[in-house]
XYZ file of N, CA, C and O in Angstrom:
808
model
N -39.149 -8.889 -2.739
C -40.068 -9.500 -1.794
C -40.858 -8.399 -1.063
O -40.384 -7.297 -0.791
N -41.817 -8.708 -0.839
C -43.210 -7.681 -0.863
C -43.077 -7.793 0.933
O -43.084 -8.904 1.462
N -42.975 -6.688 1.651
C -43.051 -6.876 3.527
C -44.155 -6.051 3.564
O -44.808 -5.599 2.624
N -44.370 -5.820 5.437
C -45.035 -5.030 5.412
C -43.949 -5.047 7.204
O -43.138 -5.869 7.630
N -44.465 -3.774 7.781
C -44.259 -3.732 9.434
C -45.322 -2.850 10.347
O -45.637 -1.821 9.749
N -45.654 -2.921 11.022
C -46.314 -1.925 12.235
C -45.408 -1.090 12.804
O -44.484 -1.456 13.530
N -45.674 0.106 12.465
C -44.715 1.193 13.547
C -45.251 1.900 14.547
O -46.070 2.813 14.444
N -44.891 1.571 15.272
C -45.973 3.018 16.710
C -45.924 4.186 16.366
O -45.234 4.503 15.397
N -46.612 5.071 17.046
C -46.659 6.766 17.414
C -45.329 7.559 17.149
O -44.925 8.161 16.153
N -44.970 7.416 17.984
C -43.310 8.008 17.771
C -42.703 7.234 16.256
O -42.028 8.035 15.609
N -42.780 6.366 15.845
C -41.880 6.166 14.792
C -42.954 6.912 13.190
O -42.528 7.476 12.182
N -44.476 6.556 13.625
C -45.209 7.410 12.665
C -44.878 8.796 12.318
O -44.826 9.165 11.145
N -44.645 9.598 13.349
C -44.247 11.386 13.564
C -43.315 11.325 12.655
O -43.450 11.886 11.567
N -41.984 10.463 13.067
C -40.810 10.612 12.594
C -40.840 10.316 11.070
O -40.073 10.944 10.340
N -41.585 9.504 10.618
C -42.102 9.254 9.238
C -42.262 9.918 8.456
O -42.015 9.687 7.272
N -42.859 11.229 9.049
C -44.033 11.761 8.479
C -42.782 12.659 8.292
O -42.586 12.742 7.080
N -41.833 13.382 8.996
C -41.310 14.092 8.719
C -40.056 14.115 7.602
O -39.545 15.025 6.950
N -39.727 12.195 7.732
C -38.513 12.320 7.081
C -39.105 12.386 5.270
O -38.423 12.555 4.259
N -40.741 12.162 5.417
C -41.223 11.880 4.307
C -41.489 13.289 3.217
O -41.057 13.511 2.086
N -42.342 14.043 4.075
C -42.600 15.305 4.079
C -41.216 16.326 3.567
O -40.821 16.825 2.513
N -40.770 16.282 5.040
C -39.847 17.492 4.793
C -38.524 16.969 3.876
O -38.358 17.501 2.778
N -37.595 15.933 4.330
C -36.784 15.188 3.923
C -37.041 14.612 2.072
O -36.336 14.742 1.070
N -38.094 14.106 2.260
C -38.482 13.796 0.636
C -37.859 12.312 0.582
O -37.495 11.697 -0.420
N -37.830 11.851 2.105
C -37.116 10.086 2.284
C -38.600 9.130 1.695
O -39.771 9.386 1.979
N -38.204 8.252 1.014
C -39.100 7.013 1.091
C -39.163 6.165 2.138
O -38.155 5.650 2.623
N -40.171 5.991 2.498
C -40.428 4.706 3.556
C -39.136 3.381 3.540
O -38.578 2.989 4.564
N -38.880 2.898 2.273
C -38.237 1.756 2.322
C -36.724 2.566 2.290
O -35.624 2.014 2.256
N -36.971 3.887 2.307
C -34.723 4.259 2.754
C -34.789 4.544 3.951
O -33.790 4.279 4.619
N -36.167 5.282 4.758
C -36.026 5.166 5.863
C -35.317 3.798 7.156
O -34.639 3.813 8.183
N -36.167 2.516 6.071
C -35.940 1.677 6.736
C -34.809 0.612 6.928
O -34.426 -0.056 7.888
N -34.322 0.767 5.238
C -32.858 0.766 5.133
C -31.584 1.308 5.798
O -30.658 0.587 6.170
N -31.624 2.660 5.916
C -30.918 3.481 6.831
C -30.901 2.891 8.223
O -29.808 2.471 8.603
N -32.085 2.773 9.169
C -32.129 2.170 10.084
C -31.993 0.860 10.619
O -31.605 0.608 11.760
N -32.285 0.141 9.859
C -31.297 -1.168 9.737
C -29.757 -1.779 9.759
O -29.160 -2.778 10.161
N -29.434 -0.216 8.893
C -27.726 -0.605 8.572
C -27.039 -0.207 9.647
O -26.024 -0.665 10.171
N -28.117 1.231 10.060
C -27.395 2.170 11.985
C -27.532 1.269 12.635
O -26.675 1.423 13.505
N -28.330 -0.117 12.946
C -28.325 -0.924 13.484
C -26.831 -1.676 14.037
O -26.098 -1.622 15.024
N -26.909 -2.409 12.701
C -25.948 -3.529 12.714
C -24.430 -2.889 12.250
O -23.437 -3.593 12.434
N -24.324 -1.890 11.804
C -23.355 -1.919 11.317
C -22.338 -0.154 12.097
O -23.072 0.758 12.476
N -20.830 0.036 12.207
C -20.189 1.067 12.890
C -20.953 2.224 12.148
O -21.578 2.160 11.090
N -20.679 3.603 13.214
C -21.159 4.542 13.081
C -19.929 5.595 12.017
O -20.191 6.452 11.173
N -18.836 5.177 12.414
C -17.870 5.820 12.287
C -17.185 5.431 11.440
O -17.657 4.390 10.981
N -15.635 5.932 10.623
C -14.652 5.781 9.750
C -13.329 5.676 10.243
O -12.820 6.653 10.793
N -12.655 4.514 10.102
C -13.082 4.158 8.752
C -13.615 2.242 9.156
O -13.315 1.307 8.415
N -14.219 2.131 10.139
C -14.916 0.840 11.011
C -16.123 0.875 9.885
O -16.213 -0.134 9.186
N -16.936 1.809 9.678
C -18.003 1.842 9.052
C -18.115 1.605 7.174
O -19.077 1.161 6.548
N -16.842 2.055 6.661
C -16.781 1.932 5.504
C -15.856 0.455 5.064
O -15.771 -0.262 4.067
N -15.271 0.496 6.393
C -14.861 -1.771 6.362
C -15.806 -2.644 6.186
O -15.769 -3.534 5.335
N -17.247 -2.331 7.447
C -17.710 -2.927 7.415
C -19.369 -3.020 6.356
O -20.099 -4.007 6.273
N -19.536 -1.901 5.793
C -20.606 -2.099 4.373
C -19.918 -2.720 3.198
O -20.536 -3.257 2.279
N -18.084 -2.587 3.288
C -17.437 -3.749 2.342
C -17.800 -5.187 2.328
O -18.118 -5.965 1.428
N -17.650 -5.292 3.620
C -17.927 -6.576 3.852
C -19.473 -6.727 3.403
O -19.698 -7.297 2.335
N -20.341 -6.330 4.031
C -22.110 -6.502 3.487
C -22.181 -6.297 1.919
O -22.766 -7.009 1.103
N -21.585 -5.373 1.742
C -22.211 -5.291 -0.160
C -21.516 -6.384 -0.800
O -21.784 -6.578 -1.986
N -20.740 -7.074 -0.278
C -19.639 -8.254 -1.341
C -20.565 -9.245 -0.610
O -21.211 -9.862 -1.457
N -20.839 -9.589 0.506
C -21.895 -10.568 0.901
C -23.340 -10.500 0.211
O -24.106 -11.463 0.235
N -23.599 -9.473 -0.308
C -25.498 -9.073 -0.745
C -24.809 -9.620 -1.898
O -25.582 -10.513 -2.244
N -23.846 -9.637 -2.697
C -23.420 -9.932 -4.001
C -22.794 -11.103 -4.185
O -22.506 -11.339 -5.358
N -22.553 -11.750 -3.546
C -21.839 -13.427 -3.166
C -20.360 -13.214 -3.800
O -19.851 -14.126 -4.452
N -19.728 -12.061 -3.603
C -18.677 -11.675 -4.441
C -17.816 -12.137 -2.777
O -16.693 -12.511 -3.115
N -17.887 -12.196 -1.859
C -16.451 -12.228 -0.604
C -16.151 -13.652 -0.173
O -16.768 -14.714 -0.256
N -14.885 -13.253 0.353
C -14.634 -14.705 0.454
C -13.477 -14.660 1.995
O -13.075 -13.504 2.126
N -13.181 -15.145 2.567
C -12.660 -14.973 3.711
C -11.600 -14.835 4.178
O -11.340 -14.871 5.381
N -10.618 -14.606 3.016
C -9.130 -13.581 3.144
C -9.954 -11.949 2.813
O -9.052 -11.216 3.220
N -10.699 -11.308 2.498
C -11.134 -10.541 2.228
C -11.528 -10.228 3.680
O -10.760 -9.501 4.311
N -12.845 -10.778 4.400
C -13.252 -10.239 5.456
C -12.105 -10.017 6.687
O -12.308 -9.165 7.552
N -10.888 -10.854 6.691
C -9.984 -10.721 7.606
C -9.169 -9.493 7.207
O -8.623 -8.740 8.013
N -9.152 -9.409 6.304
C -8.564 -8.063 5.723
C -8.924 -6.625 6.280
O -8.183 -5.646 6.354
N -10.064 -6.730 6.601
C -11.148 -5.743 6.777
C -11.148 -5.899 8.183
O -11.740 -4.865 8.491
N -10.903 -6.456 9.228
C -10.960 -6.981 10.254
C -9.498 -5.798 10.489
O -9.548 -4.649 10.926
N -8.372 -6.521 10.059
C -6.862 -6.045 10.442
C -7.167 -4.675 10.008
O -7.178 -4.024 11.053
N -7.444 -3.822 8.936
C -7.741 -2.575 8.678
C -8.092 -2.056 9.923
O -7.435 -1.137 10.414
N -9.185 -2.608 10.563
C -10.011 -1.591 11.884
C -8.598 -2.189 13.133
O -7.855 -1.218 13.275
N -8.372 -2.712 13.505
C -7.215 -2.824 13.859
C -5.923 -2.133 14.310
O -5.387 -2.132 15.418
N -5.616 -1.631 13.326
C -4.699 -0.724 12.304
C -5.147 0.404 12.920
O -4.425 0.963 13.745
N -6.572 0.961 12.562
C -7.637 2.365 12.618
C -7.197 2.517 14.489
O -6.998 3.680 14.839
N -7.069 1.537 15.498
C -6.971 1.570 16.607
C -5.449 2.452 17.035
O -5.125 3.042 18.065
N -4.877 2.266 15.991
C -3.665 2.916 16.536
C -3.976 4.466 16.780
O -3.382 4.839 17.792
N -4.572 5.292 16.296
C -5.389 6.821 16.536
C -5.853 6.820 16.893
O -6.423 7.886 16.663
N -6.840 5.844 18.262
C -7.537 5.861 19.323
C -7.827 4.565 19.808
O -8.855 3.888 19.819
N -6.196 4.311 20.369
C -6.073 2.537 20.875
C -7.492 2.739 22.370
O -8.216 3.645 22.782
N -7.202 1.139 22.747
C -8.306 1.212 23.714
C -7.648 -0.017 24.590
O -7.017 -1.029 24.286
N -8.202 0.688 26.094
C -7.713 -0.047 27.380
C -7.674 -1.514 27.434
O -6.724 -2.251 27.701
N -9.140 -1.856 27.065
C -9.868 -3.290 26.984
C -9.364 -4.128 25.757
O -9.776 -4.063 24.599
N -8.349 -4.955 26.291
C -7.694 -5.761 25.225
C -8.999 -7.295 24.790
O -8.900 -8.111 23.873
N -9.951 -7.193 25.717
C -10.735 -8.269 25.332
C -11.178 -9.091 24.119
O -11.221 -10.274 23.783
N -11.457 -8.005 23.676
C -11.845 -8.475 21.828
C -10.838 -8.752 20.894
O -10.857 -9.680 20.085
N -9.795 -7.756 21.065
C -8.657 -8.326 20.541
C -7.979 -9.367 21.192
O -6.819 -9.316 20.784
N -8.082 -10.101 21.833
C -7.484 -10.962 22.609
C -8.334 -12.696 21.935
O -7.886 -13.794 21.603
N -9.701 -12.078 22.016
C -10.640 -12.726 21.447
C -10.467 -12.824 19.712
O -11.095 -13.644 19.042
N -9.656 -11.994 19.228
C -9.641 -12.122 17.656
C -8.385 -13.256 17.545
O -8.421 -14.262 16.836
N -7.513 -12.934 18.227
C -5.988 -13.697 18.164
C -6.441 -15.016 18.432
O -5.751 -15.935 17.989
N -7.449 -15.277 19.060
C -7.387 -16.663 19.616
C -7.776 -17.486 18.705
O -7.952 -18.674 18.978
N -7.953 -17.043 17.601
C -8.494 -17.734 16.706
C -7.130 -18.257 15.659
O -6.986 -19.164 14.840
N -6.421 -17.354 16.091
C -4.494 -17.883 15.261
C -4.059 -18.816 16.520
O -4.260 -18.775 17.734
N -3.168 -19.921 15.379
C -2.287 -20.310 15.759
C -0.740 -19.695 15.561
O -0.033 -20.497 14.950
N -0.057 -18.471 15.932
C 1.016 -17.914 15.577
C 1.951 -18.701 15.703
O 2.882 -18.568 14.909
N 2.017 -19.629 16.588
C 3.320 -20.470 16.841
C 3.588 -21.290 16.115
O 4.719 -21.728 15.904
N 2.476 -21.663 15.567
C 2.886 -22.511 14.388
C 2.661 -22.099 12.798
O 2.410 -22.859 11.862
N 2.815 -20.783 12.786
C 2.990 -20.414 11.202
C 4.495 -19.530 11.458
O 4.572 -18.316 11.648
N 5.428 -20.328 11.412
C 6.895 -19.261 11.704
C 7.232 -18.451 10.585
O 7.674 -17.303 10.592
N 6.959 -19.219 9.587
C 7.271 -17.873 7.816
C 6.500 -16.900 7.942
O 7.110 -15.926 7.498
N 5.389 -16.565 8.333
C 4.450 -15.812 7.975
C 4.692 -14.938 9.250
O 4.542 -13.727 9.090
N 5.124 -15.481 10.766
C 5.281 -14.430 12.285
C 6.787 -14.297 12.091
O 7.179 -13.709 13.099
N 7.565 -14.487 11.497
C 8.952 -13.951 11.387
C 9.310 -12.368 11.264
O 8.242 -11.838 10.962
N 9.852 -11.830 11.315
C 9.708 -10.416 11.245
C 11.669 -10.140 11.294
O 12.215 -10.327 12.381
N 12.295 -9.833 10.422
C 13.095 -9.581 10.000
C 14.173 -8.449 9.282
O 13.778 -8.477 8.117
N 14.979 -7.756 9.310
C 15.539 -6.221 9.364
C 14.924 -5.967 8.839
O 13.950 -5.363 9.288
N 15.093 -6.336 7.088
C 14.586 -6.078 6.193
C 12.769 -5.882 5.912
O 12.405 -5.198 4.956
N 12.016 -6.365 6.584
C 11.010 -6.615 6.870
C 10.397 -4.930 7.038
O 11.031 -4.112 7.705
N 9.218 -4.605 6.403
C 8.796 -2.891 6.724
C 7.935 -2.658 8.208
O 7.474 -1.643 8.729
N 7.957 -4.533 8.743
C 7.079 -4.387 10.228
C 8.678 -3.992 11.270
O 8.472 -3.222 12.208
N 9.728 -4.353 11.142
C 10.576 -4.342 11.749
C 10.916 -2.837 12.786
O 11.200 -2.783 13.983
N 10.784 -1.949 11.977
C 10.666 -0.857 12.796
C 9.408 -0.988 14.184
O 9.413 -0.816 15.403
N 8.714 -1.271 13.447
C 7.597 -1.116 14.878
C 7.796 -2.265 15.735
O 7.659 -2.283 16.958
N 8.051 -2.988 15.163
C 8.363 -4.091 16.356
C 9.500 -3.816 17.269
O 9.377 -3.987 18.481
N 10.617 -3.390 16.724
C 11.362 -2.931 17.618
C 11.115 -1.433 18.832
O 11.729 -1.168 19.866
N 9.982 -0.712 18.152
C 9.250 0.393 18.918
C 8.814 -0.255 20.281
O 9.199 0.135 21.383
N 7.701 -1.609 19.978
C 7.365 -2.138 21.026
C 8.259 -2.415 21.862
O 8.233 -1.777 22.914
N 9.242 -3.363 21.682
C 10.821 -3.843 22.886
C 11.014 -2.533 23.569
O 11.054 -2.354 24.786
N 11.130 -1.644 22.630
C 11.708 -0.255 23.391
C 11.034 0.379 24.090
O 11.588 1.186 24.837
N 9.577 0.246 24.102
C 8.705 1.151 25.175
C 9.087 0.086 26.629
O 9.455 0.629 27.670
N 8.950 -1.432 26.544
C 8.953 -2.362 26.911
C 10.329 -1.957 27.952
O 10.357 -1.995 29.182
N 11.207 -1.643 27.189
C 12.243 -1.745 27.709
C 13.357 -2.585 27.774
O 14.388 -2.309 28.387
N 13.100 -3.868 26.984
C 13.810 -4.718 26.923
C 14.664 -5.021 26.022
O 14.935 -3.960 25.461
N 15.420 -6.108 25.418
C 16.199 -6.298 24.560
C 15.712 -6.962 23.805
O 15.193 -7.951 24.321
N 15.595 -6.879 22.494
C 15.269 -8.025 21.856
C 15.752 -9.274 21.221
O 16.854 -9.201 20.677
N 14.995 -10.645 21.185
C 15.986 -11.579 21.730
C 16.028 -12.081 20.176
O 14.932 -12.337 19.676
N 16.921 -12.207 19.556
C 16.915 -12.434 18.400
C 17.695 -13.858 18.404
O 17.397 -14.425 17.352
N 18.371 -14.471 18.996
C 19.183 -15.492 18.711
C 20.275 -15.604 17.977
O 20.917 -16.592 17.622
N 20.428 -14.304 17.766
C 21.972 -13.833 17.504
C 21.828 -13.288 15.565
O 22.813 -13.117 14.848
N 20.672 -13.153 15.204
C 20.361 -12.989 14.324
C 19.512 -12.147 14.276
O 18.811 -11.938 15.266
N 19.362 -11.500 13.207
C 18.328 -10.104 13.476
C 16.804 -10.488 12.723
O 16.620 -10.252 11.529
N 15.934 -11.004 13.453
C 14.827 -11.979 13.253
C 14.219 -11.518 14.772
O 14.865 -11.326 15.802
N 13.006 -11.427 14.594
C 12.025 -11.461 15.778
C 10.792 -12.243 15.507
O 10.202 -12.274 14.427
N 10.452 -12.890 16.622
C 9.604 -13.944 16.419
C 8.249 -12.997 16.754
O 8.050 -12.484 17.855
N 7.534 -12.892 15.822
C 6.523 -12.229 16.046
C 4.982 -12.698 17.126
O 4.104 -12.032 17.674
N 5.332 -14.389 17.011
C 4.093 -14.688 17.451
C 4.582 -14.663 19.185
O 3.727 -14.696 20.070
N 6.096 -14.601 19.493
C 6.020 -13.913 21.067
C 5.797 -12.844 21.130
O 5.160 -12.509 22.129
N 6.194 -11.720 20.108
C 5.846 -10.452 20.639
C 4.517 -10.473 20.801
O 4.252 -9.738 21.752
N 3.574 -10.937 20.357
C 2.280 -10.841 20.129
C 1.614 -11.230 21.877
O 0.712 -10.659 22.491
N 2.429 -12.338 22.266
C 2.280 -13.069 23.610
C 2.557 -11.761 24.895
O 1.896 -11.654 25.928
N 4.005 -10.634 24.360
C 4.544 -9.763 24.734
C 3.632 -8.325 25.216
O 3.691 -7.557 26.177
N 2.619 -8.457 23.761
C 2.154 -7.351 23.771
C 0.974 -7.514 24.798
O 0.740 -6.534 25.505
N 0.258 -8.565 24.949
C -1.116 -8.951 25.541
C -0.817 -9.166 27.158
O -1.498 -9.005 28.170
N 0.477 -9.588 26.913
C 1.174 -9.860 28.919
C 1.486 -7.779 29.342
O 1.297 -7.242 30.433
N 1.882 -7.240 28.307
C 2.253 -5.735 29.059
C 1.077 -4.913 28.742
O 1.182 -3.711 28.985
N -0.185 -5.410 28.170
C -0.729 -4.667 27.546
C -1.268 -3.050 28.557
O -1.731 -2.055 27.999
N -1.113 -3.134 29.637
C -1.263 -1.893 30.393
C -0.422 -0.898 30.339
O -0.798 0.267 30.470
N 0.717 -1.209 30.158
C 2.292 -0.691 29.442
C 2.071 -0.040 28.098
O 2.272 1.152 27.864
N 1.642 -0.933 27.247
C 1.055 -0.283 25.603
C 0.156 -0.201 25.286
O 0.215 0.039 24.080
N -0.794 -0.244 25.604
C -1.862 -0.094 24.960
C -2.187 1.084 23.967
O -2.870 1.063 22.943
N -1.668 1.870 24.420
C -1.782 3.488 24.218
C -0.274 3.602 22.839
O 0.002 4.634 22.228
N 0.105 2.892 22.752
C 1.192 3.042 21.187
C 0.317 2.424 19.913
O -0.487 1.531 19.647
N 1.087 3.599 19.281
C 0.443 3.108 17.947
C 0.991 1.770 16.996
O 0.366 1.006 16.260
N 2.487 1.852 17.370
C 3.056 0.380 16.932
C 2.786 -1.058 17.575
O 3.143 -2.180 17.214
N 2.106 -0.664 18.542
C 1.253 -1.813 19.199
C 0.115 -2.676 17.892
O 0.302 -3.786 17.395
N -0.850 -1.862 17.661
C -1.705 -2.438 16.482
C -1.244 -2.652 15.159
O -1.711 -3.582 14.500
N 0.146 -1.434 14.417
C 0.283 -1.689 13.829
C 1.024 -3.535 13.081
O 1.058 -4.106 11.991
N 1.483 -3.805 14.516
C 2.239 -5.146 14.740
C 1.373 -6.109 14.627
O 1.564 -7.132 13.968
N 0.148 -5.784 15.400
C -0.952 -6.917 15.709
C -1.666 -6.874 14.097
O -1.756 -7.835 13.334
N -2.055 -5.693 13.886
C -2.606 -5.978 12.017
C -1.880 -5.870 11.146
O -2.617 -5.506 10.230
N -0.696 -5.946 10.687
C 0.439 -7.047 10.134
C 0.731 -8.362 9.983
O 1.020 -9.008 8.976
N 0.554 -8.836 11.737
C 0.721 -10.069 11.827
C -1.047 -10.538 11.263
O -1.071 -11.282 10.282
N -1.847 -10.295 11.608
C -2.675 -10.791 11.769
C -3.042 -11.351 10.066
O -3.498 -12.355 9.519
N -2.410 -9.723 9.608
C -2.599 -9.824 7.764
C -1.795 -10.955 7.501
O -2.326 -11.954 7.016
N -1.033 -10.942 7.661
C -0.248 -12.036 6.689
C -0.842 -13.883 7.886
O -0.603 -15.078 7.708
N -1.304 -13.437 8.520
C -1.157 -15.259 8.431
C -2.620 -15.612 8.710
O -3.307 -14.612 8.504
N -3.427 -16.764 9.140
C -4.814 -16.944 8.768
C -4.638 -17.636 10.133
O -3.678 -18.179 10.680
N -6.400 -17.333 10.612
C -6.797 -18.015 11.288
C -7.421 -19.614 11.495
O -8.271 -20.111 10.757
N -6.895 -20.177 12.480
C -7.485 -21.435 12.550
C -8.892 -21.688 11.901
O -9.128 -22.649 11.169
N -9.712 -20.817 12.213
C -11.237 -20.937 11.616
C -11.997 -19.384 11.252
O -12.309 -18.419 11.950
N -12.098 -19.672 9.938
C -12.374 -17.785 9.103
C -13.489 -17.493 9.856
O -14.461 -18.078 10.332
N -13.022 -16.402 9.800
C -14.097 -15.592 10.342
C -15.101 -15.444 8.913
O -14.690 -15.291 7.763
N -16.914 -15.566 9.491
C -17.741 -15.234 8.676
C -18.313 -13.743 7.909
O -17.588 -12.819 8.277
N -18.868 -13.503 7.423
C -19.501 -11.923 7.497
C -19.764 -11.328 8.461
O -19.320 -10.196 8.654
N -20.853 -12.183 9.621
C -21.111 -11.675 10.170
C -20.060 -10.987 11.622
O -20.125 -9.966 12.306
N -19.305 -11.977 11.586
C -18.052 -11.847 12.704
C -17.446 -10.743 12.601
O -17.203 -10.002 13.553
N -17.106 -10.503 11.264
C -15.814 -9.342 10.536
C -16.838 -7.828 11.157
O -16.359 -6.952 11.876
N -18.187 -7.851 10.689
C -19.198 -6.819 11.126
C -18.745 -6.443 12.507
O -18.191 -5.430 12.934
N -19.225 -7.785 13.200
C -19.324 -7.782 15.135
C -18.172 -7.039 15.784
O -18.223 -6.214 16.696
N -17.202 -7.469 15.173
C -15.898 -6.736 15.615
C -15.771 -5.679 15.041
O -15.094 -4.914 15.727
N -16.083 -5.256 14.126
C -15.294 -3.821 13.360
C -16.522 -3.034 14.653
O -16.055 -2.330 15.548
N -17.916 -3.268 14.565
C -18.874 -2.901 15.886
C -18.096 -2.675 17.012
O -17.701 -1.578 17.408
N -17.856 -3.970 17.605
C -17.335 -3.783 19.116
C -15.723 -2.830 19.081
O -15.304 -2.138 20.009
N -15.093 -3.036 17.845
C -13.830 -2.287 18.380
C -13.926 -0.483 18.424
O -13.326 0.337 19.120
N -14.908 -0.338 17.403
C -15.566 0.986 17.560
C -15.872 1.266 18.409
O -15.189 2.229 18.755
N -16.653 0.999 19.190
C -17.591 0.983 20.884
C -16.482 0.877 21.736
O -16.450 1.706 22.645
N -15.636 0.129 21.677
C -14.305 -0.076 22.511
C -13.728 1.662 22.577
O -13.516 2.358 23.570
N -13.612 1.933 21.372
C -12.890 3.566 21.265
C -13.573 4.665 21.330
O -13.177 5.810 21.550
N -14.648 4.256 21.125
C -15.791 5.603 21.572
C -15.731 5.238 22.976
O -15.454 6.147 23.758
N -15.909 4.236 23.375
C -16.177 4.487 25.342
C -14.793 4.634 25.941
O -14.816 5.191 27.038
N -13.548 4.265 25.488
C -12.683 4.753 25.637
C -12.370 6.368 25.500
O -11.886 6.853 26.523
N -12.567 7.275 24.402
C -12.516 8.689 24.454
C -13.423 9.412 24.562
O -13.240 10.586 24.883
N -14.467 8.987 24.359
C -16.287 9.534 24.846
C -16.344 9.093 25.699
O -17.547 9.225 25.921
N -15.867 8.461 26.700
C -16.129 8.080 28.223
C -17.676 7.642 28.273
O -18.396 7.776 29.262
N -18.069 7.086 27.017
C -19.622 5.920 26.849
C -19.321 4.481 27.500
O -18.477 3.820 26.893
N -19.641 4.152 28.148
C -19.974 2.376 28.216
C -19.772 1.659 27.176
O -20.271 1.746 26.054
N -18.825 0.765 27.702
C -18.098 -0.016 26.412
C -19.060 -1.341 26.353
O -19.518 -1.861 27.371
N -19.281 -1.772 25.154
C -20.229 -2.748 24.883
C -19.726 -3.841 24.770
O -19.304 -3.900 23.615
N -19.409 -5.224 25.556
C -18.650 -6.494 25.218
C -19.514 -6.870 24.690
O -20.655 -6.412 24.753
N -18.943 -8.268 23.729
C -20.011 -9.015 22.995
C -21.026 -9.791 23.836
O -21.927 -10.425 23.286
């Protein structure tokens, strides 16, 4: 499909140079700037989220895929968790944990079990198993968001939350564009968290 756009002064200069010196075409210029747009700056938020766009430009994704990609950046939080539980608070709300018990069970044998028990222990508490060695994951989850000033800053904190999140589905999938918005905002969450930038809510 054939476009056209108007660029001002300042974006002409810049043209000229990426054209000139660079040896960029007009239409990668504009590509490039489009994608810095909408999509993370960083890794591995940034290489989640062009997964998600190139399987969407290709009608190849489908929406265990984009949640996938979602829990990945998640995960990525544990090496530079962040204060502002908002968005993640905002992702969960979209599970019903209490009512998927096979899938929030978490059990010795289980490879989440270690970290879950990390959490109780920063926590301080006991964990309440019911006399059986089983943890109900969708309280810890309740656990983690009530102390979250307490943990925020552990890495078995996320790893728990994108575990759980992997294995069980949300009430209503998240779209392309959603899986993008967030892998965005949780980035911005951790850059203004350790770059001391202004954190961007949705």
């Amino acid at each position: 499909m054939n476009r056209y756009f108007i660029s001002d002064k300042e974006s002409d200069i810049l043209i000229t140079v990426a054209t000139k010196v660079f040896g960029l075409k007009i239409g990668d210029i504009i590509n490039m700037a489009i994608k810095n747009e909408f999509l993370p700056m960083t890794e591995p938020f940034r290489t989640e989220a062009t997964f998600i766009l190139q399987c969407r430009a290709e009608n190849k994704l489908d929406a265990w895929e984009i949640k996938q990609s979602m829990t990945r950046g998640i995960r990525a939080l544990g090496t530079r968790p962040v204060y502002d539980a908002d968005r993640l608070q905002g992702f969960f709300a979209r599970y019903h944990l209490h009512e998927d018990t096979e899938n929030c069970t978490i059990t010795e044998n289980d490879a989440l079990w270690e970290s879950a028990v990390e959490v109780y222990e920063f926590l301080g508490k006991q964990i309440s198993t019911g006399g059986i060695n089983k943890i109900n994951g969708a309280r810890l989850v309740d656990d983690i968001f009530a102390e979250w000033e307490v943990l925020w800053g552990e890495k078995a904190v996320y790893d728990v939350m994108a575990a759980l999140a992997f294995r069980c589905e949300p009430s209503l999938p998240f779209s392309w564009f959603d899986g993008i918005q967030f892998l965005v905002g949780i980035e911005r969450d951790a850059m203004g968290q350790w770059c001391r930038l202004p954190s961007r809510k949705k």
